[in-house]
Amino acid sequence: EPEVTQTPSHQVTQMGQEVILRCVPISNHLYFYWYRQILGQKVEFLVSFYNNEISEKSEIFDDQFSVERPDGSNFTLKIRSTKLEDSAMYFCASSGGREGDYNEQFFGPGTRLTVL
Amino acid sequence: QQQVKQSPQSLIVQKGGISIINCAYENTAFDYFPWYQQFPGKGPALLIAIRPDVSEKKEGRFTISFNKSAKQFSLHIMDSQPGDSATYFCAASWRNSGYALNFGKGTSLLVTP
């Protein structure tokens, strides 16, 4: 069964450093998303991406964040200058192999980001 | 502003019992209401979902009940099993917001043997 994969599973970085989180969405999906989950809290939407551009973004997704689909398979989230409060689990999701399936989002296993 | 409110925060049910988790939403533009199951250290997994044109959807032991006028929906887990012990999140989305999922705060379910 196709699945969303994410690398690395755990990333430790120093405050102020740049990090790139990587995701490989399900191959025939057209919508891609990033969410984050601070430990013990709810899952929060960051950004959705369709047709090589941002479709929607939340207030959390400020100028420190960017997304990119550098090739036909990868989808990345870059945080330019990490803060302590960026420590969270980051989930990639994808949806939409065809019209009508765009709602059904499938999540990856997540990348745990720890900012020291 | 919390767009999706979920209760209870935690729930303990005996094996074989019925688990009921409730959610309420505010935005009447929402047109898709999924439930996700999450085990520790894993990503959320889509369990079951409903659209507002139906009042109930059943898949195996899992049922969503939807009340459009009250802006509420609930998940019922029949014959609950210890393997159902997980955190459950309700969510809501609408296509004009890039299908962004608005999650509830989650319910930690423990099914005792």
Coordinates of C-alpha atoms in Angstrom, one line a residue:
Chain A
E1 CA 0.0 0.0 0.0
P2 CA 1.4 3.4 -0.9
E3 CA 2.5 5.6 2.0
V4 CA 3.9 9.0 2.7
T5 CA 7.5 8.8 3.9
Q6 CA 9.5 11.4 5.8
T7 CA 13.2 12.0 6.6
P8 CA 14.9 12.3 9.0
S9 CA 12.8 10.7 11.8
H10 CA 14.6 13.0 14.3
Q11 CA 16.5 16.2 13.7
V12 CA 18.4 18.0 16.4
T13 CA 19.5 21.5 15.7
Q14 CA 20.9 24.6 17.4
M15 CA 18.7 27.7 17.7
G16 CA 19.2 30.0 14.7
Q17 CA 20.2 27.2 12.3
E18 CA 18.4 26.3 9.2
V19 CA 16.7 22.9 8.8
I20 CA 15.1 21.2 5.9
L21 CA 12.5 18.5 6.5
R22 CA 11.9 16.1 3.6
C23 CA 8.8 14.2 2.5
V24 CA 7.9 11.9 -0.3
P25 CA 4.2 12.1 -0.9
I26 CA 2.1 9.3 -2.4
S27 CA 3.1 9.2 -6.0
N28 CA -0.2 10.1 -7.8
H29 CA -1.3 12.7 -5.2
L30 CA -1.6 16.3 -6.2
Y31 CA -2.0 18.2 -2.9
F32 CA 0.7 18.3 -0.3
Y33 CA 0.6 19.6 3.3
W34 CA 2.7 20.2 6.3
Y35 CA 1.3 20.1 9.8
R36 CA 3.0 20.3 13.2
Q37 CA 2.2 18.9 16.6
I38 CA 3.8 20.2 19.7
L39 CA 4.1 17.5 22.3
G40 CA 0.8 16.6 23.9
Q41 CA -1.1 19.2 21.8
K42 CA -3.3 19.1 18.8
V43 CA -2.2 18.8 15.2
E44 CA -1.9 22.3 13.6
F45 CA -2.0 23.1 9.9
L46 CA 0.9 25.0 8.4
V47 CA 0.6 25.0 4.6
S48 CA -1.0 23.3 1.6
F49 CA 0.6 23.1 -1.8
Y50 CA -0.9 22.4 -5.2
N51 CA 0.3 22.8 -8.7
N52 CA 3.7 24.1 -7.6
E53 CA 2.4 26.9 -5.4
I54 CA 1.1 27.5 -1.9
S55 CA -2.7 27.0 -1.8
E56 CA -3.3 28.0 1.8
K57 CA -1.1 28.8 4.8
S58 CA -1.8 29.4 8.5
E59 CA -0.6 32.2 10.7
I60 CA 2.1 29.9 12.0
F61 CA 3.7 29.8 8.5
D62 CA 5.5 33.1 8.6
D63 CA 8.5 34.3 6.6
Q64 CA 10.8 31.8 8.4
F65 CA 9.1 28.9 6.7
S66 CA 9.1 27.9 3.0
V67 CA 8.1 24.9 1.0
E68 CA 9.4 23.5 -2.2
R69 CA 8.9 20.6 -4.5
P70 CA 12.4 20.4 -6.0
D71 CA 11.7 17.4 -8.2
G72 CA 8.8 15.1 -9.1
S73 CA 8.9 13.2 -5.8
N74 CA 10.1 15.2 -2.9
F75 CA 8.3 17.9 -0.9
T76 CA 10.4 19.9 1.6
L77 CA 9.8 22.3 4.5
K78 CA 12.6 24.7 5.3
I79 CA 12.8 26.7 8.5
R80 CA 15.4 29.4 8.0
S81 CA 16.3 30.3 11.5
T82 CA 15.0 27.9 14.1
K83 CA 13.6 29.0 17.4
L84 CA 13.1 27.0 20.6
E85 CA 9.3 27.1 20.0
D86 CA 9.8 25.3 16.7
S87 CA 10.4 22.1 18.5
A88 CA 7.6 19.8 17.5
M89 CA 6.7 16.8 15.4
Y90 CA 6.3 17.8 11.8
F91 CA 3.9 15.8 9.7
C92 CA 3.7 15.8 5.9
A93 CA 0.5 14.7 4.3
S94 CA -0.8 14.2 0.7
S95 CA -4.1 13.8 -0.9
G96 CA -5.9 13.8 -4.2
G97 CA -5.1 11.2 -6.8
R98 CA -8.3 12.3 -8.5
E99 CA -11.1 14.9 -8.0
G100 CA -13.2 13.9 -5.0
D101 CA -10.3 12.5 -3.2
Y102 CA -8.6 15.8 -2.4
N103 CA -10.1 15.7 1.1
E104 CA -8.6 12.4 2.1
Q105 CA -5.2 13.2 3.6
F106 CA -2.7 10.6 4.4
F107 CA 0.0 11.4 6.9
G108 CA 3.6 10.4 7.1
P109 CA 5.2 9.1 10.3
G110 CA 6.6 12.6 11.1
T111 CA 9.9 14.2 11.8
R112 CA 10.7 15.1 15.4
L113 CA 12.5 18.5 15.4
T114 CA 14.4 19.4 18.6
V115 CA 15.8 22.9 18.8
L116 CA 18.4 23.4 21.5
Chain B
Q1 CA -10.4 31.0 18.0
Q2 CA -10.9 27.3 18.3
Q3 CA -12.9 26.1 15.2
V4 CA -13.3 22.5 16.3
K5 CA -14.0 21.6 19.9
Q6 CA -13.6 18.0 21.0
S7 CA -14.7 16.2 24.2
P8 CA -13.9 14.4 26.4
Q9 CA -10.2 14.9 26.7
S10 CA -9.8 11.3 28.0
L11 CA -12.0 8.3 28.1
I12 CA -11.8 4.9 29.7
V13 CA -14.0 2.1 28.4
Q14 CA -14.2 -1.6 29.2
K15 CA -13.6 -4.1 26.5
G16 CA -16.8 -4.7 24.6
G17 CA -18.2 -1.3 25.5
I18 CA -19.1 1.6 23.3
S19 CA -16.7 4.6 23.1
I20 CA -18.3 7.9 22.2
I21 CA -16.3 11.0 21.3
N22 CA -18.0 14.3 20.4
C23 CA -17.0 17.3 18.3
A24 CA -18.6 20.7 17.6
Y25 CA -17.6 23.1 14.9
E26 CA -18.2 26.7 14.2
N27 CA -17.6 27.4 10.5
T28 CA -20.7 26.4 8.5
A29 CA -18.5 26.4 5.3
F30 CA -16.8 23.1 6.5
D31 CA -17.8 20.3 4.1
Y32 CA -15.7 17.4 5.2
F33 CA -15.4 15.9 8.7
P34 CA -12.8 13.1 9.2
W35 CA -11.7 11.2 12.3
Y36 CA -8.1 10.3 12.7
Q37 CA -6.5 7.7 15.0
Q38 CA -3.0 8.3 16.3
F39 CA -0.8 5.8 18.2
P40 CA 2.2 7.1 20.2
G41 CA 5.1 8.0 17.9
K42 CA 3.1 7.6 14.8
G43 CA 1.3 9.9 12.3
P44 CA -2.4 10.4 12.4
A45 CA -4.2 7.7 10.4
L46 CA -7.5 8.4 8.6
L47 CA -10.2 6.3 10.2
I48 CA -13.5 7.4 8.8
A49 CA -15.0 10.6 7.4
I50 CA -18.4 12.1 6.5
R51 CA -19.8 14.9 4.4
P52 CA -22.7 17.1 5.6
D53 CA -25.2 15.7 3.2
V54 CA -25.6 12.5 5.2
S55 CA -26.4 12.0 8.9
E56 CA -24.6 8.8 9.6
K57 CA -21.8 6.7 8.2
K58 CA -20.7 3.3 9.4
E59 CA -17.6 1.4 8.6
G60 CA -17.2 -1.8 10.6
R61 CA -17.2 -1.0 14.3
F62 CA -16.8 2.7 13.7
T63 CA -19.8 5.1 13.1
I64 CA -20.0 8.8 12.6
S65 CA -23.2 10.6 13.5
F66 CA -23.6 14.1 12.0
N67 CA -26.0 16.8 13.1
K68 CA -25.8 19.7 10.7
S69 CA -28.3 21.9 12.5
A70 CA -26.5 21.6 15.8
K71 CA -23.0 21.7 14.1
Q72 CA -22.0 18.6 15.9
F73 CA -20.6 15.2 15.0
S74 CA -19.5 12.2 17.0
L75 CA -17.5 9.0 16.7
H76 CA -18.9 5.8 18.1
I77 CA -16.7 2.8 18.5
M78 CA -18.7 -0.3 19.0
D79 CA -17.4 -3.4 20.8
S80 CA -14.3 -1.5 21.9
Q81 CA -11.1 -3.5 22.0
P82 CA -7.7 -2.9 23.8
G83 CA -6.1 -2.4 20.4
D84 CA -8.4 0.7 20.0
S85 CA -6.5 2.4 22.7
A86 CA -5.1 5.5 21.0
T87 CA -5.7 9.2 20.6
Y88 CA -8.6 10.2 18.4
F89 CA -8.8 13.5 16.6
C90 CA -11.8 15.0 14.9
A91 CA -11.2 17.5 12.2
A92 CA -13.0 19.6 9.6
S93 CA -12.1 21.2 6.3
W94 CA -13.5 22.9 3.3
R95 CA -12.2 23.0 -0.3
N96 CA -11.9 26.8 -0.5
S97 CA -9.3 26.8 2.3
G98 CA -6.9 24.5 0.5
Y99 CA -8.4 21.5 2.2
A100 CA -6.6 22.6 5.4
L101 CA -7.6 20.3 8.3
N102 CA -8.7 22.0 11.5
F103 CA -8.2 19.5 14.3
G104 CA -9.8 19.1 17.6
K105 CA -7.6 18.8 20.7
G106 CA -7.8 15.0 20.8
T107 CA -9.3 12.3 23.0
S108 CA -7.1 9.8 24.7
L109 CA -9.0 6.5 24.7
L110 CA -8.0 3.6 27.0
V111 CA -9.9 0.3 26.6
T112 CA -9.4 -1.9 29.6
P113 CA -9.4 -5.7 29.3

